[in-house]
Amino acid sequence: MEEVKISFLGFGNVGTGAYKIIRDNGKDILLSEGVGLKVAKILVRDINKKRDIELEHSILTDKFEEIANDPEISIVAEFMGGVEPAKDYIVSCLMNKKTVVTANKELIAKHGLELQTVARENGVGLYYEASVAGGVPVIKILAESLQANKIGEIMGIINGTTNYILTKMSEEGRDFSDVLSEAQKLGFAEPDPTADIEGFDAMYKICILSSMAFHKRVDVNNIYREGITKITTEDIEYGRELGFAIRLLAIAKKRNNTVEVRVHPTFIPVDHPLAAVRHSFNAVFLKGDAVGNIMLYGKGAGDLPTGSAIVSDIITAYHQRSKHRYISFYNDEGSAEKLKFNDDWESEFFVRLTVKDKPGVLAKIAGYFGKYGVSIASVIQKDRGKDAVPLIFVTHLAKELSMKKAISDIAKEEDVLMVENIIPVER
Ligand SMILES: NC(=O)c1ccc[n+]([C@@H]2O[C@H](COP(=O)([O-])OP(=O)(O)OC[C@H]3O[C@@H](n4cnc5c(N)ncnc54)[C@H](OP(=O)(O)O)[C@@H]3O)[C@@H](O)[C@H]2O)c1
C-alpha cells in the first residue's frame, strides 16, 4: 500500500466535501484502490476563519509556496474558483511535477488546452471531472467509455440554479424574480446570480464538453449565450399548450466538419427525457453514432457530489501516474482536419407577439417570415375582441440569422405592439 500526499487549494463547499469523503471513506478507498489519501496542506485566504469541520489547524496555510515547494506533495486539488490566481498556482504546481485535479470550469473552458500542454510537458496529469455537472461523471464517460463513437450531439441541463428556477416557475406559476429571491434565501442561488441566470456557468461547461466530444477546441467566445431572465409565466403557459416544457439547455452539435455550440432557454417536448429533470438536478443527453442515445443524470453541485468527482479524479490520477491521459484536439496547430464553427445555427422557434386585433395582421406577419424563408408550423390566437391580443407562432426549422431579420421587420410593423419573446424549440 502506498500513501499519497495531497494538497488542497481552497476549502469552501467543494474542498470541505472532498475532505469529508477522504476522512469518512479513506479506509474503504485504501482497501479497494490500494492507496491511502493524506491531505497534507490546505491553502485558504484566511487561516483564522471559523470552519464547520474539525481539523488540525496547522494543516491550513495562506502561503502557496509551502505547497508548491513541498516535494512530497504529488497531487494538488484546486477549488478556489476564478481564473487568477488559480491559473498561476496550477501552472506552478504542474511545473513542479504535481498532478492537478480541479473543479474550476471557467479556468478549464478558457485555458484548458494551455494547462494540458504544461501538464504533458512535465509528465503530470490534469483532471477536471468536477468542473462539469458536479457529481455526474460525464467527463470520464466521454473520455473513457465512448471513444468508439463519433459524438454528434450533446444536450445538457448543466446549471442547477436555473433548472430550479424554471421548475418552480413552471409548476407553481410564479414570476422569475419571486423564485430567484426564494432560491437565494434557500442557498440554491448565489447572492450575485449573474453567472447562473445569464448562462455563463452553462457556457463554460458546454465549452468543455463539446471540446472533448468533438475533439475540437471550442473557443468560449464562439458560443451563443442567452440566460433565463426574460422568461415569463406567459411564455411557459403558451409553451405548455403546445406540448413543451422549458429548460436552460446547453447544446452542441457536429455535422460533418461543422460545429455549433449554444446556451439558451429552450422548449422541449414534455415527453423528452430532459423534461423529466426537475429542480436543481443535472442531466447530459448524448448521441453517439454507435451507441445511440445516452442520458446521465444526478446532482450537479453541492459539497459531497462535487467532492465525489474530486476524490475519484485523485484516485484515477494515482492509478495513471506513470501514463496520464490527455485529450486530443483536431484543430490544434498543425492538425490536418479543419473544423468550421457555425454561428448561423438552425432551430424551430416559438415566437410570442402582442398585436392589434385587426383583420390581416396574421397574414402580414406570415409575409415577413416568408420573406426570409421562415415557414410557420403552428399558430395560437387568443382573446379576440380586445385591443391588444397575443399571437404565438411555432416555426419549422429556420436559420437563426433569418429569424433575427424577420423579427426585426416584424418589430417595425405598426400593428405589432410588442415582440414579447423568441425561444428556440429542440426535439
Ligand atoms: N459549489 C459547488 O457545488 C461547485 C460545483 C462544481 C464546481 N464548483 C467550482 O469549484 C470551485 C470552488 O467552489 P466553492 O463553492 O467550493 O467556493 P467557495 O465555497 O467560495 O470556496 C473557495 C475557497 O477558496 C479559498 N480561496 C479563494 N481565493 C483564494 C486565494 N486567492 N488564495 C487562497 N485561498 C483562496 C477560500 O478561502 P477562505 O475559506 O479562507 O475564504 C475558500 O476556502 C469554483 O471554481 C466552482 O465553480 C463548485
Coordinates of C-alpha atoms and ligand atoms in Angstrom, one line a residue:
M1 CA 0.0 0.0 0.0
E2 CA 1.2 3.5 -0.9
E3 CA 0.3 6.8 0.8
V4 CA -0.2 9.8 -1.5
K5 CA 0.2 13.3 0.0
I6 CA -2.4 15.7 -1.4
S7 CA -2.8 19.4 -1.1
F8 CA -6.0 21.5 -1.5
L9 CA -6.1 25.0 -2.9
G10 CA -9.3 26.2 -1.3
F11 CA -11.5 24.9 1.5
G12 CA -15.0 26.1 0.8
N13 CA -18.0 24.0 -0.3
V14 CA -16.1 21.7 -2.6
G15 CA -13.0 21.5 -0.5
T16 CA -14.9 20.6 2.6
G17 CA -16.9 17.9 0.7
A18 CA -13.7 16.3 -0.7
Y19 CA -12.1 16.4 2.8
K20 CA -15.1 14.7 4.4
I21 CA -15.1 11.9 1.7
I22 CA -11.4 11.2 2.3
R23 CA -12.0 11.3 6.1
D24 CA -15.1 9.0 6.0
N25 CA -14.3 6.7 3.1
G26 CA -10.5 6.7 3.2
K27 CA -10.2 3.2 4.7
D28 CA -12.5 1.7 2.1
I29 CA -10.6 3.5 -0.7
L30 CA -7.4 2.0 0.8
L31 CA -8.8 -1.5 0.6
S32 CA -10.5 -1.2 -2.8
E33 CA -7.9 1.0 -4.6
G34 CA -4.7 0.2 -2.7
V35 CA -3.9 3.8 -1.9
G36 CA -4.0 5.9 1.2
L37 CA -5.0 9.5 0.7
K38 CA -3.5 12.0 3.1
V39 CA -4.4 15.7 2.9
A40 CA -1.2 17.3 4.0
K41 CA -1.8 21.1 3.4
I42 CA -4.8 23.3 2.6
L43 CA -4.4 26.8 1.1
V44 CA -7.1 29.3 2.2
R45 CA -7.4 33.1 2.2
D46 CA -7.9 33.3 6.0
I47 CA -6.5 30.6 8.2
N48 CA -8.3 32.0 11.3
K49 CA -11.8 31.9 9.7
K50 CA -14.3 29.7 11.7
R51 CA -14.9 26.5 9.8
D52 CA -17.7 24.0 10.3
I53 CA -15.4 21.0 10.3
E54 CA -12.9 19.6 12.8
L55 CA -9.3 19.6 11.5
E56 CA -5.8 20.2 12.7
H57 CA -5.2 24.0 12.5
S58 CA -1.6 23.5 11.4
I59 CA -2.8 21.9 8.1
L60 CA -4.1 25.3 6.9
T61 CA -1.8 27.8 5.2
D62 CA -2.1 31.1 3.4
K63 CA 1.3 30.7 1.7
F64 CA 1.0 28.9 -1.6
E65 CA 4.8 28.4 -1.7
E66 CA 4.5 25.9 1.2
I67 CA 2.6 23.7 -1.2
A68 CA 4.5 24.4 -4.5
N69 CA 7.8 23.8 -2.9
D70 CA 6.9 20.6 -0.9
P71 CA 8.4 17.7 -3.0
E72 CA 6.3 15.1 -1.0
I73 CA 3.0 16.5 -2.3
S74 CA 2.3 14.8 -5.6
I75 CA -1.3 15.7 -6.2
V76 CA -2.9 19.2 -5.8
A77 CA -6.7 19.7 -5.9
E78 CA -7.9 23.2 -6.8
F79 CA -11.3 24.6 -5.8
M80 CA -10.6 28.2 -5.2
G81 CA -12.6 29.4 -8.3
G82 CA -11.9 32.2 -10.7
V83 CA -9.1 32.5 -13.2
E84 CA -6.4 34.2 -11.2
P85 CA -4.5 33.4 -9.1
A86 CA -5.8 29.8 -9.6
K87 CA -4.2 29.6 -13.1
D88 CA -0.8 30.8 -11.8
Y89 CA -0.9 28.4 -9.0
I90 CA -1.9 25.4 -11.2
V91 CA 0.8 26.2 -13.7
S92 CA 3.3 26.4 -10.9
C93 CA 2.2 23.0 -9.5
L94 CA 2.4 21.4 -12.9
M95 CA 5.9 22.7 -13.4
N96 CA 6.8 21.4 -10.0
K97 CA 5.7 17.9 -11.3
K98 CA 2.5 17.8 -9.3
T99 CA -0.7 16.4 -10.9
V100 CA -3.6 18.8 -10.7
V101 CA -7.3 18.0 -10.1
T102 CA -9.7 20.9 -10.5
A103 CA -13.4 21.9 -10.2
N104 CA -12.8 25.2 -12.0
K105 CA -15.0 25.3 -15.1
E106 CA -14.1 28.9 -16.1
L107 CA -10.4 28.2 -16.0
I108 CA -10.6 24.9 -17.9
A109 CA -13.0 26.4 -20.5
K110 CA -10.7 29.4 -21.1
H111 CA -7.3 27.9 -20.6
G112 CA -7.7 24.1 -20.6
L113 CA -5.6 23.4 -23.6
E114 CA -2.7 25.6 -22.4
L115 CA -2.8 23.9 -19.0
Q116 CA -2.9 20.5 -20.5
T117 CA 0.2 21.3 -22.6
V118 CA 2.1 22.3 -19.5
A119 CA 0.9 19.1 -17.8
R120 CA 2.0 17.0 -20.8
E121 CA 5.4 18.7 -21.0
N122 CA 6.0 18.0 -17.3
G123 CA 4.8 14.4 -17.4
V124 CA 2.0 15.0 -14.9
G125 CA -1.8 14.9 -15.2
L126 CA -4.7 17.4 -15.3
Y127 CA -8.1 16.1 -14.3
Y128 CA -11.4 18.1 -14.2
E129 CA -14.4 15.8 -13.8
A130 CA -15.8 18.1 -11.1
S131 CA -15.8 21.1 -13.5
V132 CA -18.9 19.8 -15.3
A133 CA -22.2 18.7 -13.7
G134 CA -20.7 18.1 -10.2
G135 CA -21.2 14.5 -9.2
V136 CA -22.3 13.3 -12.7
P137 CA -19.3 11.6 -14.3
V138 CA -19.7 12.9 -17.8
I139 CA -16.1 13.8 -18.4
K140 CA -14.8 10.3 -17.7
I141 CA -17.6 8.7 -19.7
L142 CA -16.8 10.8 -22.7
A143 CA -13.0 10.2 -22.4
E144 CA -13.0 6.5 -21.5
S145 CA -16.3 4.9 -22.4
L146 CA -17.5 6.4 -25.6
Q147 CA -14.2 6.6 -27.6
A148 CA -15.6 4.2 -30.2
N149 CA -18.3 6.7 -31.2
K150 CA -18.5 9.9 -33.2
I151 CA -20.5 12.1 -30.9
G152 CA -23.0 14.1 -32.9
E153 CA -24.9 15.9 -30.3
I154 CA -24.9 16.9 -26.6
M155 CA -27.9 18.5 -24.9
G156 CA -27.4 19.3 -21.2
I157 CA -29.2 20.7 -18.2
I158 CA -25.9 21.6 -16.6
N159 CA -26.9 24.5 -14.3
G160 CA -28.9 23.5 -11.3
T161 CA -29.9 27.1 -10.2
T162 CA -31.6 27.9 -13.5
N163 CA -33.3 24.5 -13.6
Y164 CA -34.6 25.0 -10.1
I165 CA -36.0 28.5 -11.0
L166 CA -37.6 27.2 -14.3
T167 CA -39.1 24.2 -12.5
K168 CA -40.7 26.4 -9.8
M169 CA -41.9 29.0 -12.4
S170 CA -43.5 26.1 -14.4
E171 CA -45.0 24.1 -11.6
E172 CA -46.1 27.0 -9.3
G173 CA -46.9 29.7 -11.9
R174 CA -44.6 32.2 -10.1
D175 CA -42.5 35.0 -11.6
F176 CA -38.8 34.8 -12.2
S177 CA -37.8 37.4 -9.7
D178 CA -40.0 35.9 -7.0
V179 CA -38.5 32.4 -7.4
L180 CA -34.9 33.9 -7.7
S181 CA -35.2 35.6 -4.3
E182 CA -36.5 32.4 -2.8
A183 CA -33.7 30.4 -4.3
Q184 CA -31.2 32.9 -2.9
K185 CA -32.7 32.6 0.6
L186 CA -32.5 28.8 0.4
G187 CA -28.9 28.8 -0.9
F188 CA -29.8 27.4 -4.3
A189 CA -28.7 30.7 -5.9
E190 CA -25.6 32.9 -5.2
P191 CA -26.1 36.4 -3.8
D192 CA -24.8 37.6 -7.2
P193 CA -26.6 35.2 -9.5
T194 CA -25.3 36.5 -12.8
A195 CA -23.1 33.6 -13.7
D196 CA -26.0 31.2 -13.4
I197 CA -29.0 33.2 -14.7
E198 CA -27.2 34.7 -17.6
G199 CA -25.9 31.4 -18.8
F200 CA -22.1 31.9 -18.2
D201 CA -21.8 28.8 -16.0
A202 CA -23.5 26.6 -18.5
M203 CA -21.4 28.2 -21.3
Y204 CA -18.1 27.2 -19.6
K205 CA -19.4 23.7 -19.0
I206 CA -20.6 23.1 -22.6
C207 CA -17.4 24.6 -23.9
I208 CA -15.5 21.8 -22.0
L209 CA -17.9 19.0 -23.0
S210 CA -18.1 20.0 -26.7
S211 CA -14.3 20.4 -27.0
M212 CA -13.9 16.9 -25.6
A213 CA -16.7 15.3 -27.5
F214 CA -15.8 16.7 -30.9
H215 CA -12.0 16.8 -30.4
K216 CA -12.3 20.4 -31.5
R217 CA -11.1 23.1 -29.1
V218 CA -14.2 25.3 -28.9
D219 CA -13.5 28.9 -28.0
V220 CA -15.9 30.3 -25.3
N221 CA -16.2 33.5 -27.4
N222 CA -17.8 31.4 -30.2
I223 CA -20.6 30.1 -28.0
Y224 CA -24.1 31.7 -28.4
R225 CA -25.3 32.5 -24.9
E226 CA -28.6 33.7 -23.5
G227 CA -29.9 33.5 -19.9
I228 CA -33.3 32.9 -18.4
T229 CA -34.1 36.5 -17.2
K230 CA -36.6 37.2 -20.0
I231 CA -38.7 34.1 -19.5
T232 CA -42.2 34.8 -18.2
T233 CA -45.1 32.7 -16.9
E234 CA -47.0 33.6 -20.1
D235 CA -44.2 32.0 -22.2
I236 CA -44.3 28.9 -20.1
E237 CA -48.2 28.7 -20.2
Y238 CA -48.3 29.0 -24.1
G239 CA -45.5 26.6 -24.4
R240 CA -47.4 24.1 -22.2
E241 CA -50.5 24.4 -24.6
L242 CA -48.1 23.5 -27.4
G243 CA -46.8 20.4 -25.5
F244 CA -43.5 21.9 -24.4
A245 CA -41.5 22.2 -21.2
I246 CA -38.9 24.9 -20.7
R247 CA -35.3 24.3 -19.8
L248 CA -32.0 26.2 -20.0
L249 CA -30.2 23.9 -22.4
A250 CA -26.5 23.8 -23.3
I251 CA -26.5 22.4 -26.9
A252 CA -23.6 21.3 -29.0
K253 CA -24.0 19.7 -32.5
K254 CA -21.5 18.4 -35.0
R255 CA -22.5 17.9 -38.7
N256 CA -19.7 16.8 -41.0
N257 CA -17.0 19.4 -40.4
T258 CA -19.2 22.0 -38.8
V259 CA -19.7 22.5 -35.1
E260 CA -22.3 24.7 -33.3
V261 CA -22.5 25.4 -29.6
R262 CA -25.1 27.4 -27.7
V263 CA -26.8 28.0 -24.4
H264 CA -30.3 29.4 -24.2
P265 CA -33.8 28.8 -22.8
T266 CA -35.3 26.1 -24.9
F267 CA -38.7 24.5 -25.3
I268 CA -38.6 20.7 -25.5
P269 CA -41.5 18.2 -25.9
V270 CA -42.9 17.2 -22.5
D271 CA -42.0 13.6 -23.2
H272 CA -38.3 14.4 -23.9
P273 CA -36.1 12.7 -21.3
L274 CA -34.7 16.1 -20.3
A275 CA -38.2 17.4 -19.5
A276 CA -38.2 14.9 -16.5
V277 CA -35.2 16.7 -15.0
R278 CA -36.6 18.9 -12.3
H279 CA -35.3 21.2 -9.5
S280 CA -31.5 21.5 -9.2
F281 CA -30.7 18.2 -10.8
N282 CA -28.4 18.0 -13.9
A283 CA -28.5 15.7 -16.9
V284 CA -26.5 15.3 -20.0
F285 CA -28.0 13.7 -23.1
L286 CA -25.5 12.5 -25.6
K287 CA -25.9 11.0 -29.1
G288 CA -23.2 8.6 -30.4
D289 CA -23.2 7.1 -33.9
A290 CA -22.7 3.6 -32.5
V291 CA -24.2 3.7 -29.0
G292 CA -27.3 5.8 -29.8
N293 CA -28.8 8.0 -27.1
I294 CA -27.4 8.1 -23.5
M295 CA -28.5 10.2 -20.6
L296 CA -26.5 10.8 -17.4
Y297 CA -28.4 12.2 -14.5
G298 CA -27.6 13.3 -11.0
K299 CA -26.6 16.1 -8.6
G300 CA -24.8 18.8 -10.4
A301 CA -23.4 20.7 -7.4
G302 CA -23.0 20.5 -3.6
D303 CA -20.2 19.6 -1.3
L304 CA -20.4 15.8 -1.4
P305 CA -21.5 15.3 -5.1
T306 CA -18.7 17.6 -6.3
G307 CA -16.3 16.2 -3.7
S308 CA -17.1 12.7 -5.1
A309 CA -15.8 13.8 -8.6
I310 CA -12.7 15.4 -7.0
V311 CA -11.7 12.3 -4.9
S312 CA -12.5 9.9 -7.8
D313 CA -10.2 12.0 -10.0
I314 CA -7.5 11.9 -7.4
I315 CA -7.7 8.1 -7.3
T316 CA -7.7 7.9 -11.1
A317 CA -4.7 10.3 -11.2
Y318 CA -2.9 8.0 -8.8
H319 CA -3.6 4.9 -10.9
Q320 CA -2.5 6.7 -14.1
R321 CA 0.6 8.2 -12.5
S322 CA 3.0 6.6 -14.9
K323 CA 0.9 7.3 -18.0
H324 CA -1.7 10.1 -17.8
R325 CA -4.4 10.6 -20.4
Y326 CA -4.6 13.8 -22.4
I327 CA -7.4 14.9 -24.7
S328 CA -6.6 15.4 -28.4
F329 CA -7.9 18.3 -30.4
Y330 CA -8.1 18.0 -34.2
N331 CA -7.8 21.8 -34.6
D332 CA -4.5 22.1 -32.7
E333 CA -1.9 23.8 -34.7
G334 CA -0.5 21.5 -37.4
S335 CA -3.6 19.3 -37.5
A336 CA -4.8 18.1 -40.8
E337 CA -8.6 18.3 -40.2
K338 CA -10.1 21.7 -40.1
L339 CA -13.4 22.1 -38.5
K340 CA -15.7 25.1 -39.1
F341 CA -17.6 26.9 -36.4
N342 CA -21.2 27.5 -37.3
D343 CA -22.7 30.7 -35.9
D344 CA -25.8 30.6 -38.0
W345 CA -27.4 27.7 -36.3
E346 CA -30.8 26.2 -37.1
S347 CA -33.8 25.5 -34.9
E348 CA -37.5 25.7 -34.7
F349 CA -38.6 28.8 -32.9
F350 CA -41.5 29.8 -30.6
V351 CA -42.4 33.5 -31.2
R352 CA -44.8 35.4 -28.9
L353 CA -46.1 38.8 -30.1
T354 CA -48.7 41.2 -28.8
V355 CA -50.6 42.6 -31.8
K356 CA -53.6 44.8 -32.6
D357 CA -56.7 42.8 -33.1
K358 CA -57.3 43.7 -36.8
P359 CA -58.1 41.6 -39.8
G360 CA -55.0 41.0 -42.0
V361 CA -52.4 41.2 -39.2
L362 CA -51.7 37.4 -39.2
A363 CA -51.1 37.5 -43.0
K364 CA -48.8 40.5 -42.8
I365 CA -46.6 38.7 -40.2
A366 CA -46.6 35.5 -42.2
G367 CA -45.4 37.6 -45.1
Y368 CA -42.4 38.9 -43.1
F369 CA -41.5 35.3 -42.1
G370 CA -41.9 34.2 -45.7
K371 CA -39.6 36.9 -47.0
Y372 CA -36.7 35.4 -45.1
G373 CA -37.6 31.7 -45.8
V374 CA -39.0 31.0 -42.4
S375 CA -42.1 28.8 -42.6
I376 CA -44.8 28.5 -39.9
A377 CA -45.7 25.2 -38.3
S378 CA -48.5 26.4 -35.9
V379 CA -50.3 29.5 -34.7
I380 CA -52.2 30.3 -31.5
Q381 CA -54.5 33.3 -31.5
K382 CA -56.2 34.2 -28.2
D383 CA -58.5 36.7 -26.6
R384 CA -60.1 38.0 -29.8
G385 CA -62.1 41.3 -29.3
K386 CA -59.6 43.1 -27.2
D387 CA -57.3 46.0 -28.5
A388 CA -54.1 44.1 -27.8
V389 CA -54.0 40.3 -28.3
P390 CA -51.4 37.6 -28.0
L391 CA -50.3 35.9 -31.2
I392 CA -48.0 32.9 -30.9
F393 CA -46.1 31.1 -33.8
V394 CA -44.0 28.0 -33.9
T395 CA -41.8 27.9 -37.0
H396 CA -40.4 24.9 -38.8
L397 CA -36.5 24.7 -38.8
A398 CA -35.1 28.1 -39.6
K399 CA -31.7 29.8 -39.5
E400 CA -31.2 32.0 -36.5
L401 CA -30.0 34.9 -38.6
S402 CA -33.0 34.7 -40.9
M403 CA -35.2 34.7 -37.8
K404 CA -33.5 37.8 -36.5
K405 CA -34.0 39.6 -39.8
A406 CA -37.7 38.6 -39.9
I407 CA -38.2 39.7 -36.2
S408 CA -36.5 43.0 -36.9
D409 CA -39.0 43.7 -39.7
I410 CA -42.0 42.4 -37.6
A411 CA -41.0 44.7 -34.7
K412 CA -41.3 47.7 -37.0
E413 CA -44.8 46.8 -38.2
E414 CA -47.3 49.2 -36.8
D415 CA -49.9 46.5 -35.9
V416 CA -47.3 44.7 -33.8
L417 CA -47.4 46.3 -30.3
M418 CA -44.6 44.1 -28.8
V419 CA -42.3 41.2 -29.7
E420 CA -42.6 39.5 -26.3
N421 CA -40.2 36.6 -26.7
I422 CA -38.5 34.2 -29.1
I423 CA -37.5 30.8 -27.7
P424 CA -35.8 28.0 -29.7
V425 CA -37.5 24.6 -29.8
E426 CA -35.5 21.4 -29.8
R427 CA -36.9 17.8 -30.2
Ligands
LIG1 N1 -20.1 24.7 -5.0 C1 -20.3 23.7 -5.9 O1 -21.2 22.9 -5.7 C2 -19.4 23.6 -7.1 C3 -19.7 22.5 -8.0 C4 -18.9 22.3 -9.1 C5 -17.8 23.2 -9.3 N2 -17.5 24.2 -8.4 C6 -16.4 25.0 -8.6 O2 -15.5 24.8 -7.5 C7 -14.8 26.0 -7.2 C8 -15.0 26.3 -5.7 O3 -16.3 26.4 -5.4 P1 -16.8 26.5 -3.9 O4 -18.3 26.6 -3.9 O5 -16.2 25.5 -3.1 O6 -16.2 28.0 -3.5 P2 -16.1 28.7 -2.0 O7 -17.0 28.0 -1.1 O8 -16.2 30.1 -2.2 O9 -14.6 28.3 -1.6 C9 -13.5 29.0 -2.1 C10 -12.3 28.6 -1.2 O10 -11.1 29.1 -1.9 C11 -10.3 29.9 -1.0 N3 -9.7 31.0 -1.8 C12 -10.4 31.8 -2.6 N4 -9.5 32.6 -3.2 C13 -8.3 32.4 -2.6 C14 -7.0 32.9 -2.7 N5 -6.7 34.0 -3.6 N6 -6.0 32.4 -2.0 C15 -6.2 31.4 -1.2 N7 -7.4 30.8 -1.0 C16 -8.4 31.3 -1.7 C17 -11.3 30.4 0.1 O11 -10.6 30.6 1.3 P3 -11.3 31.0 2.7 O12 -12.0 29.8 3.1 O13 -10.3 31.5 3.6 O14 -12.3 32.1 2.3 C18 -12.3 29.2 0.2 O15 -11.8 28.2 1.1 C19 -15.3 27.0 -8.2 O16 -14.4 27.0 -9.3 C20 -16.6 26.5 -8.6 O17 -17.0 26.9 -9.9 C21 -18.3 24.4 -7.3

